[in-house]
CSV table of C-alpha atoms (C1' of nucleotides) in Angstrom, one decimal:
chain,number,residue,atom,x,y,z
A,76,MET,CA,39.4,46.8,1.5
A,77,ALA,CA,38.3,43.2,1.0
A,78,PRO,CA,34.9,42.3,2.4
A,79,GLN,CA,36.3,39.7,4.8
A,80,ASN,CA,38.7,42.3,6.2
A,81,ILE,CA,35.9,44.7,6.7
A,82,ALA,CA,34.1,42.0,8.6
A,83,VAL,CA,37.1,41.5,10.8
A,84,MET,CA,37.4,45.2,11.5
A,85,LEU,CA,33.8,45.5,12.4
A,86,ASP,CA,34.1,42.6,14.8
A,87,ARG,CA,37.1,44.2,16.4
A,88,ALA,CA,35.3,47.5,16.7
A,89,ASP,CA,32.5,45.7,18.3
A,90,ALA,CA,34.7,44.0,20.9
A,91,CYS,CA,36.5,47.2,21.5
A,92,CYS,CA,33.3,49.1,22.2
A,93,ALA,CA,32.0,46.3,24.5
A,94,GLU,CA,35.2,46.5,26.5
A,95,ARG,CA,34.4,50.1,27.2
A,96,GLY,CA,30.8,49.6,27.9
A,97,ALA,CA,29.8,51.3,24.7
A,98,LYS,CA,27.4,49.8,22.2
A,99,LEU,CA,28.2,49.4,18.5
A,100,THR,CA,24.5,49.3,17.5
A,101,ALA,CA,23.4,48.1,14.1
A,102,LEU,CA,23.1,51.6,12.8
A,103,ARG,CA,26.6,52.6,14.0
A,104,ARG,CA,28.0,49.4,12.6
A,105,ASP,CA,26.4,50.2,9.2
A,106,VAL,CA,27.9,53.6,9.2
A,107,LEU,CA,31.3,52.3,10.1
A,108,GLU,CA,31.0,49.6,7.4
A,109,LEU,CA,30.2,52.2,4.8
A,110,ILE,CA,33.3,54.2,5.8
A,111,LEU,CA,35.5,51.1,5.7
A,112,GLU,CA,34.1,50.2,2.3
A,113,ALA,CA,34.8,53.7,1.0
A,114,GLY,CA,38.5,53.2,1.9
A,115,GLN,CA,39.1,56.9,1.8
A,116,PRO,CA,37.7,60.0,3.5
A,117,VAL,CA,34.0,60.3,2.8
A,118,GLY,CA,31.7,63.3,3.5
A,119,ALA,CA,28.7,63.0,5.9
A,120,TYR,CA,26.2,63.5,3.1
A,121,THR,CA,27.8,61.0,0.8
A,122,LEU,CA,27.5,58.6,3.7
A,123,LEU,CA,23.9,59.6,4.2
A,124,ASP,CA,23.1,58.8,0.5
A,125,LEU,CA,24.8,55.4,0.9
A,126,LEU,CA,23.0,54.8,4.2
A,127,LYS,CA,19.6,55.6,2.6
A,128,LEU,CA,20.0,52.6,0.3
A,129,ARG,CA,19.7,50.5,3.4
A,130,ARG,CA,17.7,52.6,5.7
A,131,ALA,CA,15.1,54.7,3.8
A,132,GLY,CA,14.3,57.0,6.7
A,133,ALA,CA,17.9,58.1,7.3
A,134,ALA,CA,18.4,61.9,7.8
A,135,PRO,CA,21.4,64.1,8.6
A,136,PRO,CA,21.2,63.5,12.3
A,137,THR,CA,21.1,59.8,11.8
A,138,VAL,CA,24.6,60.0,10.2
A,139,TYR,CA,26.0,62.7,12.4
A,140,ARG,CA,25.0,60.9,15.6
A,141,ALA,CA,26.6,57.7,14.4
A,142,LEU,CA,29.7,59.7,13.4
A,143,ASP,CA,29.9,61.4,16.8
A,144,PHE,CA,29.9,58.1,18.4
A,145,LEU,CA,32.5,56.5,16.1
A,146,VAL,CA,34.8,59.4,16.4
A,147,GLU,CA,34.5,59.4,20.2
A,148,GLN,CA,35.4,55.8,20.3
A,149,GLY,CA,38.4,56.5,18.1
A,150,LEU,CA,37.1,54.2,15.4
A,151,VAL,CA,36.8,57.0,12.9
A,152,HIS,CA,38.7,60.3,12.5
A,153,LYS,CA,37.5,63.5,11.0
A,154,VAL,CA,39.8,65.1,8.5
A,155,GLU,CA,39.2,68.7,9.1
A,156,ARG,CA,40.6,70.1,5.9
A,157,LEU,CA,38.2,67.9,3.9
A,158,ASN,CA,35.2,67.9,6.2
A,159,ALA,CA,35.3,64.1,5.8
A,160,PHE,CA,35.5,61.0,7.8
A,161,VAL,CA,37.9,58.1,7.5
A,162,ALA,CA,38.2,54.8,9.3
A,163,CYS,CA,41.0,54.4,11.7
A,164,LEU,CA,43.1,51.5,10.7
A,165,THR,CA,45.9,51.7,13.1
A,166,SER,CA,46.3,48.6,15.3
A,167,GLU,CA,46.5,50.6,18.4
A,168,ALA,CA,43.1,51.9,18.2
A,169,HIS,CA,41.7,48.4,18.1
A,170,GLU,CA,44.1,46.3,20.1
A,171,HIS,CA,45.1,48.5,23.0
A,172,CYS,CA,41.7,49.9,23.2
A,173,ALA,CA,41.9,50.5,26.9
A,174,HIS,CA,43.9,53.7,26.4
A,175,GLY,CA,42.1,57.0,26.1
A,176,HIS,CA,39.6,56.5,23.4
A,177,THR,CA,40.7,59.1,20.9
A,178,HIS,CA,44.2,58.4,20.0
A,179,PRO,CA,46.5,60.9,18.3
A,180,ALA,CA,47.0,60.6,14.5
A,181,GLN,CA,48.4,62.5,11.6
A,182,PHE,CA,47.1,62.5,8.1
A,183,LEU,CA,48.9,62.8,4.8
A,184,ILE,CA,46.6,64.2,2.1
A,185,CYS,CA,47.7,63.8,-1.5
A,186,ARG,CA,46.2,66.6,-3.5
A,187,GLN,CA,46.8,64.7,-6.8
A,188,CYS,CA,45.1,61.4,-6.1
A,189,ASN,CA,43.1,62.5,-3.0
A,190,SER,CA,44.4,59.5,-1.1
A,191,VAL,CA,44.8,59.9,2.7
A,192,THR,CA,47.3,58.0,4.7
A,193,GLU,CA,47.2,57.8,8.5
A,194,LEU,CA,50.4,58.0,10.5
A,195,GLU,CA,51.0,57.6,14.1
A,196,ASP,CA,54.4,59.1,14.5
A,197,HIS,CA,55.5,59.6,18.1
A,198,LEU,CA,58.3,61.9,17.2
A,199,VAL,CA,55.8,64.3,15.8
A,200,LEU,CA,53.6,64.1,18.8
A,201,HIS,CA,56.6,64.6,21.1
A,202,ALA,CA,57.7,67.7,19.2
A,203,VAL,CA,54.2,69.1,19.4
A,204,GLU,CA,54.0,68.4,23.1
A,205,LYS,CA,57.4,70.0,23.7
A,206,ALA,CA,56.5,73.1,21.7
A,207,ALA,CA,53.2,73.4,23.7
A,208,ALA,CA,55.0,72.8,27.1
A,209,ARG,CA,57.4,75.6,26.2
A,210,VAL,CA,54.5,78.1,26.5
A,211,GLY,CA,52.8,76.4,29.4
A,212,PHE,CA,50.1,74.9,27.2
A,213,LYS,CA,48.6,71.5,28.2
A,214,PRO,CA,47.5,69.7,25.1
A,215,THR,CA,44.6,67.2,25.0
A,216,ARG,CA,44.3,66.6,21.3
A,217,ALA,CA,46.1,67.5,18.2
A,218,THR,CA,44.9,67.8,14.6
A,219,ILE,CA,47.8,67.3,12.2
A,220,GLU,CA,47.0,67.2,8.6
A,221,VAL,CA,49.7,67.5,5.9
A,222,GLU,CA,48.9,68.3,2.3
A,223,GLY,CA,51.3,67.4,-0.5
A,224,VAL,CA,52.0,64.7,-3.0
A,225,CYS,CA,52.2,61.0,-2.1
A,226,ALA,CA,55.0,58.7,-3.1
A,227,THR,CA,52.9,57.1,-5.9
A,228,CYS,CA,52.0,60.4,-7.5
A,229,SER,CA,55.4,61.9,-7.3
A,230,GLY,CA,56.8,58.7,-9.0
A,231,ASN,CA,59.0,57.4,-6.2
B,216,MET,CA,45.4,95.0,20.2
B,217,ALA,CA,45.8,98.8,20.5
B,218,PRO,CA,44.5,100.9,17.6
B,219,GLN,CA,48.0,102.3,16.8
B,220,ASN,CA,49.4,98.8,16.6
B,221,ILE,CA,46.6,97.8,14.3
B,222,ALA,CA,47.5,100.7,12.1
B,223,VAL,CA,51.1,99.6,12.1
B,224,MET,CA,50.2,96.0,11.2
B,225,LEU,CA,48.0,97.3,8.3
B,226,ASP,CA,50.7,99.4,6.9
B,227,ARG,CA,53.1,96.5,7.1
B,228,ALA,CA,50.6,94.3,5.4
B,229,ASP,CA,50.2,96.9,2.7
B,230,ALA,CA,54.0,97.2,2.1
B,231,CYS,CA,54.2,93.4,2.1
B,232,CYS,CA,51.6,93.0,-0.6
B,233,ALA,CA,53.1,95.8,-2.6
B,234,GLU,CA,56.4,94.0,-2.6
B,235,ARG,CA,54.7,91.0,-4.1
B,236,GLY,CA,52.8,92.9,-6.7
B,237,ALA,CA,49.5,92.2,-4.8
B,238,LYS,CA,47.0,94.9,-3.9
B,239,LEU,CA,45.7,95.4,-0.4
B,240,THR,CA,42.6,97.2,-1.5
B,241,ALA,CA,40.3,99.2,0.8
B,242,LEU,CA,38.0,96.2,1.2
B,243,ARG,CA,40.7,93.8,2.0
B,244,ARG,CA,42.3,96.2,4.4
B,245,ASP,CA,38.9,96.6,6.1
B,246,VAL,CA,38.5,92.9,6.5
B,247,LEU,CA,42.1,92.5,7.8
B,248,GLU,CA,41.5,95.4,10.3
B,249,LEU,CA,38.3,93.7,11.6
B,250,ILE,CA,40.2,90.5,12.2
B,251,LEU,CA,43.0,92.3,13.9
B,252,GLU,CA,40.5,94.2,16.1
B,253,ALA,CA,38.9,90.9,17.0
B,254,GLY,CA,42.2,89.7,18.4
B,255,GLN,CA,41.0,86.1,18.2
B,256,PRO,CA,39.6,83.7,15.6
B,257,VAL,CA,36.5,85.1,14.1
B,258,GLY,CA,34.0,83.4,11.8
B,259,ALA,CA,33.3,84.6,8.3
B,260,TYR,CA,29.7,85.5,9.0
B,261,THR,CA,30.6,87.4,12.2
B,262,LEU,CA,33.1,89.3,10.1
B,263,LEU,CA,30.4,89.9,7.5
B,264,ASP,CA,28.1,91.4,10.2
B,265,LEU,CA,30.9,93.7,11.3
B,266,LEU,CA,31.7,94.6,7.7
B,267,LYS,CA,28.1,95.5,7.0
B,268,LEU,CA,28.4,98.3,9.5
B,269,ARG,CA,30.8,100.0,7.2
B,270,ARG,CA,29.7,98.6,3.8
B,271,ALA,CA,26.0,98.1,3.7
B,272,GLY,CA,26.0,96.0,0.5
B,273,ALA,CA,28.4,93.4,1.8
B,274,ALA,CA,27.5,89.8,1.2
B,275,PRO,CA,29.1,86.4,1.8
B,276,PRO,CA,31.3,86.5,-1.3
B,277,THR,CA,32.6,89.9,-0.3
B,278,VAL,CA,34.1,88.5,2.9
B,279,TYR,CA,35.1,85.2,1.5
B,280,ARG,CA,37.0,86.7,-1.4
B,281,ALA,CA,38.8,89.1,0.9
B,282,LEU,CA,39.7,86.2,3.2
B,283,ASP,CA,40.9,84.1,0.3
B,284,PHE,CA,43.3,86.9,-0.6
B,285,LEU,CA,44.5,87.5,2.9
B,286,VAL,CA,45.1,83.8,3.5
B,287,GLU,CA,46.9,83.5,0.2
B,288,GLN,CA,49.2,86.4,1.2
B,289,GLY,CA,49.8,84.7,4.6
B,290,LEU,CA,48.3,87.7,6.5
B,291,VAL,CA,45.5,85.6,7.9
B,292,HIS,CA,45.3,81.9,8.8
B,293,LYS,CA,42.2,79.7,8.8
B,294,VAL,CA,41.8,77.7,12.0
B,295,GLU,CA,40.2,74.6,10.6
B,296,ARG,CA,38.8,73.2,13.8
B,297,LEU,CA,36.9,76.4,14.4
B,298,ASN,CA,36.1,77.4,10.9
B,299,ALA,CA,37.5,80.8,11.9
B,300,PHE,CA,40.1,83.2,10.7
B,301,VAL,CA,42.8,84.8,12.7
B,302,ALA,CA,45.4,87.4,11.9
B,303,CYS,CA,49.0,86.2,11.5
B,304,LEU,CA,51.1,88.1,14.0
B,305,THR,CA,54.4,86.4,13.5
B,306,SER,CA,57.2,88.7,12.5
B,307,GLU,CA,58.3,86.5,9.7
B,308,ALA,CA,55.1,86.8,7.8
B,309,HIS,CA,55.6,90.5,7.6
B,310,GLU,CA,59.3,91.1,7.7
B,311,HIS,CA,60.7,88.3,5.5
B,312,CYS,CA,57.7,88.5,3.3
B,313,ALA,CA,59.7,87.5,0.2
B,314,HIS,CA,59.5,83.8,1.2
B,315,GLY,CA,56.7,81.6,0.0
B,316,HIS,CA,53.5,83.5,0.9
B,317,THR,CA,51.9,81.0,3.1
B,318,HIS,CA,54.2,80.2,6.0
B,319,PRO,CA,53.8,77.3,8.2
B,320,ALA,CA,52.2,77.7,11.6
B,321,GLN,CA,50.8,75.9,14.6
B,322,PHE,CA,47.9,76.8,16.7
B,323,LEU,CA,47.2,76.2,20.4
B,324,ILE,CA,43.5,76.4,21.0
B,325,CYS,CA,42.5,76.8,24.7
B,326,ARG,CA,39.1,75.2,25.2
B,327,GLN,CA,38.5,77.1,28.4
B,328,CYS,CA,39.0,80.7,27.4
B,329,ASN,CA,38.9,80.1,23.6
B,330,SER,CA,42.1,82.0,23.1
B,331,VAL,CA,44.3,80.9,20.2
B,332,THR,CA,48.1,81.2,20.2
B,333,GLU,CA,50.1,81.0,17.1
B,334,LEU,CA,53.5,79.2,17.2
B,335,GLU,CA,56.1,78.8,14.5
B,336,ASP,CA,58.1,75.9,15.9
B,337,HIS,CA,60.7,74.5,13.5
B,338,LEU,CA,61.3,71.4,15.5
B,339,VAL,CA,57.6,70.4,14.9
B,340,LEU,CA,57.9,71.2,11.3
B,341,HIS,CA,61.0,69.1,11.0
B,342,ALA,CA,59.4,66.2,12.8
B,343,VAL,CA,56.4,66.4,10.4
B,344,GLU,CA,58.7,66.6,7.4
B,345,LYS,CA,60.7,63.6,8.5
B,346,ALA,CA,57.6,61.5,9.2
B,347,ALA,CA,56.3,62.4,5.7
B,348,ALA,CA,59.6,61.7,4.1
B,349,ARG,CA,59.7,58.3,5.7
B,350,VAL,CA,56.8,57.2,3.5
B,351,GLY,CA,57.9,59.1,0.5
B,352,PHE,CA,55.4,61.9,0.9
B,353,LYS,CA,56.3,65.4,-0.2
B,354,PRO,CA,54.5,68.0,2.0
B,355,THR,CA,53.5,71.4,0.8
B,356,ARG,CA,51.5,72.6,3.7
B,357,ALA,CA,50.7,71.4,7.2
B,358,THR,CA,47.7,72.1,9.4
B,359,ILE,CA,48.7,71.7,13.0
B,360,GLU,CA,46.1,72.6,15.6
B,361,VAL,CA,46.4,71.6,19.2
B,362,GLU,CA,43.5,71.7,21.6
B,363,GLY,CA,44.0,71.9,25.3
B,364,VAL,CA,44.3,74.4,28.2
B,365,CYS,CA,46.5,77.4,28.1
B,366,ALA,CA,49.0,78.5,30.8
B,367,THR,CA,46.6,81.2,32.1
B,368,CYS,CA,43.7,78.9,32.5
B,369,SER,CA,45.6,76.0,34.0
B,370,GLY,CA,46.9,78.5,36.6
B,371,ASN,CA,50.6,78.4,35.7
C,284,DT,C1',5.7,41.9,36.7
C,285,DG,C1',5.5,46.6,36.1
C,286,DA,C1',6.9,51.1,36.2
C,287,DC,C1',11.4,53.7,36.0
C,288,DT,C1',15.3,55.5,33.6
C,289,DA,C1',18.5,56.2,30.3
C,290,DT,C1',20.2,55.8,25.8
C,291,DA,C1',19.4,55.4,20.9
C,292,DG,C1',17.1,56.7,17.1
C,293,DG,C1',13.2,58.9,13.9
C,294,DC,C1',11.8,63.1,12.1
C,295,DT,C1',11.2,68.0,11.0
C,296,DA,C1',13.1,72.1,10.7
C,297,DT,C1',16.8,75.3,10.7
C,298,DA,C1',21.5,77.1,11.5
C,299,DT,C1',26.0,77.7,9.8
C,300,DT,C1',29.6,77.7,6.4
C,301,DA,C1',30.9,78.3,1.6
C,302,DT,C1',30.6,78.8,-3.4
C,303,DA,C1',28.6,79.4,-8.3
C,304,DA,C1',27.5,82.4,-11.8
C,305,DC,C1',27.0,86.5,-13.9
C,306,DA,C1',26.8,91.7,-14.1
C,307,DT,C1',29.4,96.0,-13.3
C,308,DC,C1',33.0,99.0,-12.5
C,309,DG,C1',37.6,100.8,-12.6
C,310,DT,C1',42.4,100.7,-13.7
C,311,DT,C1',46.0,100.0,-16.6
C,312,DG,C1',48.6,99.3,-20.6
C,313,DG,C1',48.5,99.2,-25.7
D,30,DC,C1',40.3,105.6,-26.6
D,31,DC,C1',39.4,101.0,-25.6
D,32,DA,C1',40.5,96.3,-24.7
D,33,DA,C1',41.7,93.3,-21.1
D,34,DC,C1',42.0,92.2,-16.6
D,35,DG,C1',41.3,92.2,-11.8
D,36,DA,C1',38.1,93.5,-8.1
D,37,DT,C1',33.6,94.0,-6.5
D,38,DG,C1',28.4,93.8,-6.5
D,39,DT,C1',24.5,90.9,-6.4
D,40,DT,C1',21.5,86.9,-6.4
D,41,DA,C1',21.0,82.4,-5.7
D,42,DT,C1',22.2,78.0,-4.0
D,43,DA,C1',25.3,74.3,-2.3
D,44,DA,C1',27.4,71.9,1.4
D,45,DT,C1',28.0,71.0,6.2
D,46,DA,C1',26.0,70.6,10.8
D,47,DT,C1',22.8,71.0,14.8
D,48,DA,C1',18.4,72.0,17.6
D,49,DG,C1',14.5,70.1,19.5
D,50,DC,C1',11.0,67.1,20.3
D,51,DC,C1',9.0,62.7,20.2
D,52,DT,C1',9.1,57.4,20.2
D,53,DA,C1',11.1,53.0,21.0
D,54,DT,C1',13.9,49.9,23.3
D,55,DA,C1',16.7,47.8,26.8
D,56,DG,C1',18.4,47.4,31.3
D,57,DT,C1',17.2,48.2,36.4
D,58,DC,C1',15.1,47.8,40.5
D,59,DA,C1',11.0,47.7,43.8
DNA sequence: TGACTATAGGCTATATTATAACATCGTTGG
DNA sequence: CCAACGATGTTATAATATAGCCTATAGTCA
């Protein structure tokens, strides 16, 4: 992502937090910036190494606390299958930021190029909700991660 | 699960592996039995502690290798959000065991009672496949884990 | 202003989850 | 038999994540 776009995203994130009474502190902003710069899922310790270049004293809790905050605000998602974190780029997360903080999302993980694409497909969500309702289950959050081969890698 | 049912499941698993040219060795059978006895998702190190009661020399690789095998055979699933393993109880996995080994599944995780229910909902799978196809992505596997409150806990 | 309170962050240690690497053993097929 | 392969034993270590305690800073209210 181009630096100017990252700056835009950071400012959006800032406004979004403010609207909710949360604070995107300098540290949290740094961590979010590093994730945006990565442009792909990045592990907590990779992030820590990057963060140390700016903040010598950084330790695991430094990163994990910032990540907890960012995930809670819906600015970052954790990809469970990769134990990695990725910035949320969907417009909803930033524009309609009044809705419940963590918005639902699906990930497509290409096992050839390791790229990850975020989707926000309401039909999928609907199907999941219906399946849950069928057994009386009340969902609050869904982790949907699909492994496979992306369009580019499969030559389409 | 009642002991006699566990025995049935183990024998089915055995037959299933045999049909595929895989061997459900004593060790693997022990690990599968422990997971079935747990009746809920169980962590690798919990499993290791249980296994040690029978096999003093057991170490992490002992358990992880058995788990790798069982997951590959579709007899056990890993619940990513919990870093835990659960036995696959769906009939398909055992009866139509000729299909691709790892069958798709969805999990409903109750955050009140920690129970986990496995679903195999084809509408959900279809929705995921369609969403993926829409962006040219070719899925091979999907991790679908829903957190919420189960029917029992929500009083329905 | 000054003390109160709550949140954020620094820092050390440690818990939890998972794998690498190499040795040994046992079965199976030539 | 013995070669080859798959399974397991064994030791060490990597990778991921959290506990707990202390300090600093910012907003709040008497």
